[in-house]
Amino acid sequence: MAEQRSDAWTSGADYERYMGRWSRVVAREFVTWLDRADGLRWLDVGCGTGALSAVVAEQCGPRRVVGCDRSEAFVGTATRKGRTPSAATRFVVADALALPVPDGAFDVAVSGLTLNFLPEPATAVRELARGVRPGGLVAAYVWDYGDGMDLLRHFWTAATATDPAAAALDETRRFRDCRPEPLHSLWTGAGLTDVMTAPLEVPTVFADFADLWDPFRSGQGPAPGYVASLTPAARDRLRDALRATVPTAPDGSVPLTARAWAVKGVRALRP
């Protein structure tokens, strides 16, 4: 899912091929963990192509879902695809750091795979908290780039082996705050109470190496953006190095896993 990201995210279709399919899987785990009642008002900040909003609509019987993202292209993709079965769902272009919503307008505010790309995540969490009523829930999840994303760990290992300068772009090094302790601190720092964190682990099985490699050629996101910057010869070297490092099953599939860290907390009943 996309939002006010500092990296290049401009095409909803390319994002779907690269990370969107796994976004939907982890969104289901996240919503199950939240265990909310039906009939609530949901705000999805950094909604991207609508994966989390769709799961909320399918599983939670919401009264209303508003998905917002700074990327017009991603909001357009979510709207055109009609990703949710609920007429109560709509998508709007909005900045996660200055949400155009009244105080306390929602019962639940969520954000999926977004916070690490924002220039001021603490501001975004305060905005999420402002958007829910006292007693409302604020929750989010981010990929565990440091230890839990097999795909990116293999990619950046191969990239730095063929080009040591790639280490500066390595997401496993850049996004060190995608861990339980920093997330817990963000939530308590925003004045939220009853804060909890949990791991969400999902299988990410690719049909074959081409299924894994081709989305890296889209130019969408940090790793594909790096691939797009390479000469054809350097790109081929990286591809071959990556092919040599990923595990391959007898049927040619590439079985990997991805872990996200989720966090939730409650807006205090009294300031």
Coordinates of C-alpha atoms in Angstrom, one line a residue:
M1 CA 0.0 0.0 0.0
A2 CA 1.2 3.5 -0.7
E3 CA 0.9 6.9 0.9
Q4 CA 3.1 9.9 1.4
R5 CA 6.2 7.9 0.6
S6 CA 9.6 9.3 0.1
D7 CA 10.4 6.5 -2.4
A8 CA 9.0 6.2 -5.9
W9 CA 5.5 4.8 -5.8
T10 CA 3.4 6.1 -8.7
S11 CA 1.8 3.1 -10.4
G12 CA -0.9 1.1 -8.7
A13 CA -0.7 -1.8 -11.2
D14 CA 3.1 -2.1 -10.8
Y15 CA 2.7 -2.0 -7.0
E16 CA 0.2 -4.8 -7.2
R17 CA 2.6 -7.0 -9.0
Y18 CA 5.5 -6.2 -6.7
M19 CA 4.0 -6.2 -3.2
G20 CA 0.3 -5.8 -3.4
R21 CA -0.5 -9.6 -3.4
W22 CA 1.3 -10.0 -0.1
S23 CA -0.3 -6.8 1.3
R24 CA -3.7 -8.4 1.0
V25 CA -2.6 -11.6 2.8
V26 CA -1.1 -9.7 5.8
A27 CA -4.1 -7.3 5.9
R28 CA -6.3 -10.3 6.7
E29 CA -4.1 -11.4 9.5
F30 CA -4.0 -7.8 10.9
V31 CA -7.8 -7.3 10.8
T32 CA -8.3 -10.7 12.5
W33 CA -5.9 -9.6 15.3
L34 CA -7.8 -6.4 15.8
D35 CA -11.1 -8.3 16.4
R36 CA -13.5 -5.4 16.1
A37 CA -17.3 -5.4 16.2
D38 CA -19.5 -4.8 13.2
G39 CA -21.0 -1.4 12.5
L40 CA -17.9 0.8 13.2
R41 CA -16.5 3.7 11.3
W42 CA -13.0 3.0 9.9
L43 CA -10.3 5.3 8.6
D44 CA -7.5 3.7 6.5
V45 CA -4.5 6.1 6.2
G46 CA -2.0 5.3 3.4
C47 CA -4.6 3.0 1.8
G48 CA -2.6 2.5 -1.4
T49 CA -4.6 0.4 -3.8
G50 CA -7.2 -0.5 -1.2
A51 CA -6.1 -3.8 0.1
L52 CA -6.7 -3.1 3.8
S53 CA -9.9 -1.2 3.2
A54 CA -11.2 -4.2 1.2
V55 CA -10.4 -6.6 4.0
V56 CA -12.2 -4.4 6.5
A57 CA -15.2 -4.2 4.3
E58 CA -15.3 -8.0 3.8
Q59 CA -14.6 -9.1 7.4
C60 CA -15.9 -6.3 9.7
G61 CA -19.3 -5.2 8.5
P62 CA -18.3 -1.6 8.8
R63 CA -20.7 1.3 8.9
R64 CA -18.3 3.4 6.9
V65 CA -14.7 3.1 5.5
V66 CA -12.7 6.0 4.3
G67 CA -9.4 5.2 2.6
C68 CA -6.9 8.0 2.0
D69 CA -3.6 8.3 0.3
R70 CA -1.4 11.1 -1.0
S71 CA -0.9 9.3 -4.3
E72 CA -3.6 10.2 -6.8
A73 CA -2.6 7.2 -8.9
F74 CA -3.1 4.8 -6.0
V75 CA -6.4 6.2 -5.0
G76 CA -7.5 6.1 -8.6
T77 CA -6.5 2.4 -8.8
A78 CA -8.4 1.6 -5.6
T79 CA -11.5 3.4 -6.9
R80 CA -11.5 2.0 -10.4
K81 CA -11.0 -1.5 -9.3
G82 CA -13.9 -1.4 -7.0
R83 CA -11.9 -3.3 -4.5
T84 CA -14.5 -3.3 -1.8
P85 CA -17.9 -4.9 -1.8
S86 CA -19.3 -2.2 0.4
A87 CA -21.1 1.0 -0.9
A88 CA -20.0 2.6 2.4
T89 CA -16.4 2.6 1.3
R90 CA -14.8 5.6 -0.5
F91 CA -11.2 6.7 -1.3
V92 CA -9.8 10.2 -1.2
V93 CA -6.5 11.9 -1.8
A94 CA -5.1 13.2 1.5
D95 CA -1.9 13.8 3.4
A96 CA -1.2 11.4 6.3
L97 CA 0.4 14.3 8.2
A98 CA -2.6 16.6 8.0
L99 CA -5.7 14.5 7.7
P100 CA -8.9 16.3 6.5
V101 CA -11.1 14.7 9.1
P102 CA -12.9 16.1 12.1
D103 CA -11.6 15.1 15.6
G104 CA -13.2 11.9 16.8
A105 CA -15.0 11.1 13.5
F106 CA -14.0 7.4 13.5
D107 CA -14.1 4.4 15.8
V108 CA -11.0 2.8 14.3
A109 CA -8.0 4.3 12.5
V110 CA -5.6 2.0 10.8
S111 CA -2.5 2.2 8.6
G112 CA -0.9 -0.6 6.6
L113 CA 2.7 -0.7 5.5
T114 CA 3.0 3.0 5.6
L115 CA 4.7 4.5 8.6
N116 CA 8.3 3.8 7.7
F117 CA 7.9 5.8 4.5
L118 CA 6.6 8.9 6.1
P119 CA 9.0 11.8 6.9
E120 CA 7.3 12.3 10.3
P121 CA 5.7 9.1 11.6
A122 CA 5.1 10.6 15.0
T123 CA 2.9 13.3 13.5
A124 CA 1.0 10.7 11.5
V125 CA 0.3 8.6 14.6
R126 CA -1.0 11.8 16.4
E127 CA -3.2 12.4 13.4
L128 CA -4.6 8.9 13.5
A129 CA -5.3 9.3 17.2
R130 CA -7.0 12.6 16.6
G131 CA -9.3 11.0 14.1
V132 CA -10.8 8.5 16.5
R133 CA -13.3 9.1 19.3
P134 CA -12.2 8.7 22.9
G135 CA -12.0 5.0 23.5
G136 CA -11.4 4.4 19.8
L137 CA -8.7 2.1 18.4
V138 CA -5.5 3.2 16.5
A139 CA -3.5 0.4 14.9
A140 CA -0.9 -0.1 12.2
Y141 CA 1.5 -2.6 10.8
V142 CA 4.8 -2.4 8.9
W143 CA 7.1 -5.0 7.3
D144 CA 9.9 -6.3 9.5
Y145 CA 12.6 -5.2 7.1
G146 CA 15.4 -6.0 9.4
D147 CA 14.7 -9.7 10.0
G148 CA 11.4 -10.8 8.6
M149 CA 11.3 -10.0 4.8
D150 CA 13.0 -13.0 3.1
L151 CA 12.4 -11.4 -0.4
L152 CA 14.2 -8.2 0.4
R153 CA 16.9 -9.8 2.5
H154 CA 17.9 -12.0 -0.5
F155 CA 17.6 -9.1 -2.9
W156 CA 19.8 -6.7 -1.0
T157 CA 22.4 -9.4 -0.2
A158 CA 22.7 -10.1 -3.9
A159 CA 22.7 -6.3 -4.8
T160 CA 25.5 -5.5 -2.3
A161 CA 27.5 -8.5 -3.5
T162 CA 27.5 -7.2 -7.1
D163 CA 27.5 -3.5 -6.2
P164 CA 28.8 -2.5 -2.7
A165 CA 27.3 1.0 -3.1
A166 CA 23.8 -0.6 -3.0
A167 CA 24.2 -0.9 0.8
A168 CA 23.1 2.7 1.2
L169 CA 19.7 1.8 -0.2
D170 CA 19.2 -1.5 1.7
E171 CA 15.8 -1.4 3.3
T172 CA 16.9 -3.8 5.9
R173 CA 19.3 -1.1 7.1
R174 CA 17.3 2.0 6.4
F175 CA 14.1 0.9 8.2
R176 CA 15.4 -0.2 11.6
D177 CA 12.4 1.3 13.4
C178 CA 10.1 -1.4 12.0
R179 CA 10.3 -3.3 15.3
P180 CA 8.1 -3.7 18.3
E181 CA 9.9 -1.3 20.6
P182 CA 10.0 1.7 18.4
L183 CA 6.3 1.1 17.4
H184 CA 5.3 0.9 21.0
S185 CA 7.1 4.1 21.7
L186 CA 5.3 5.9 18.8
W187 CA 2.0 4.8 20.2
T188 CA 2.6 5.8 23.8
G189 CA 4.2 9.0 22.6
A190 CA 0.9 9.9 20.9
G191 CA -0.9 9.5 24.2
L192 CA -2.4 6.1 23.4
T193 CA -3.1 3.5 26.1
D194 CA -3.3 -0.3 26.3
V195 CA -0.6 -0.5 23.7
M196 CA 0.2 -4.0 22.3
T197 CA 2.4 -5.3 19.5
A198 CA 2.4 -8.6 17.7
P199 CA 4.1 -10.3 14.8
L200 CA 2.1 -11.2 11.6
E201 CA 3.9 -13.8 9.4
V202 CA 2.6 -14.9 6.0
P203 CA 3.9 -17.2 3.3
T204 CA 5.2 -15.5 0.1
V205 CA 5.5 -18.2 -2.4
F206 CA 6.5 -17.3 -6.0
A207 CA 5.5 -19.6 -8.9
D208 CA 9.0 -19.5 -10.2
F209 CA 12.0 -17.2 -10.3
A210 CA 10.5 -15.1 -13.1
D211 CA 7.5 -14.5 -10.9
L212 CA 9.9 -13.2 -8.3
W213 CA 12.2 -11.2 -10.5
D214 CA 9.9 -9.5 -13.0
P215 CA 8.2 -7.1 -10.5
F216 CA 11.7 -5.8 -9.6
R217 CA 11.8 -4.4 -13.1
S218 CA 8.8 -2.1 -12.5
G219 CA 10.8 0.8 -11.0
Q220 CA 8.2 1.1 -8.2
G221 CA 9.7 1.3 -4.7
P222 CA 13.2 1.3 -3.3
A223 CA 14.4 -2.1 -4.7
P224 CA 12.8 -1.9 -8.1
G225 CA 14.0 1.8 -8.3
Y226 CA 17.5 0.6 -7.8
V227 CA 17.1 -2.1 -10.5
A228 CA 15.9 0.6 -12.9
S229 CA 19.0 2.6 -12.3
L230 CA 21.4 -0.2 -13.4
T231 CA 22.9 -0.7 -16.8
P232 CA 21.6 -3.9 -18.6
A233 CA 24.8 -5.7 -17.8
A234 CA 24.7 -4.8 -14.1
R235 CA 21.0 -5.8 -14.0
D236 CA 21.8 -9.2 -15.4
R237 CA 24.6 -9.7 -12.9
L238 CA 22.1 -8.9 -10.1
R239 CA 19.5 -11.2 -11.5
D240 CA 21.9 -14.1 -11.7
A241 CA 23.2 -13.4 -8.2
L242 CA 19.7 -13.3 -6.8
R243 CA 18.7 -16.5 -8.6
A244 CA 21.7 -18.3 -7.0
T245 CA 20.7 -17.2 -3.4
V246 CA 16.9 -17.8 -3.2
P247 CA 15.6 -21.2 -2.3
T248 CA 13.9 -23.2 -5.1
A249 CA 11.6 -26.1 -4.6
P250 CA 11.6 -29.2 -6.8
D251 CA 8.6 -27.8 -8.8
G252 CA 10.5 -24.5 -9.5
S253 CA 8.6 -22.4 -7.0
V254 CA 10.4 -20.1 -4.6
P255 CA 9.0 -20.5 -1.0
L256 CA 9.7 -17.4 1.2
T257 CA 8.0 -15.8 4.2
A258 CA 7.3 -12.3 5.2
R259 CA 6.8 -10.9 8.7
A260 CA 5.1 -7.7 9.7
W261 CA 4.9 -6.1 13.1
A262 CA 1.5 -4.8 14.2
V263 CA 0.7 -2.3 16.9
K264 CA -2.5 -1.1 18.5
G265 CA -3.6 1.3 21.2
V266 CA -6.7 3.1 22.5
R267 CA -7.3 6.8 22.6
A268 CA -7.8 7.8 26.2
L269 CA -11.3 8.6 27.4
R270 CA -9.9 11.7 29.1
P271 CA -7.1 13.9 28.0

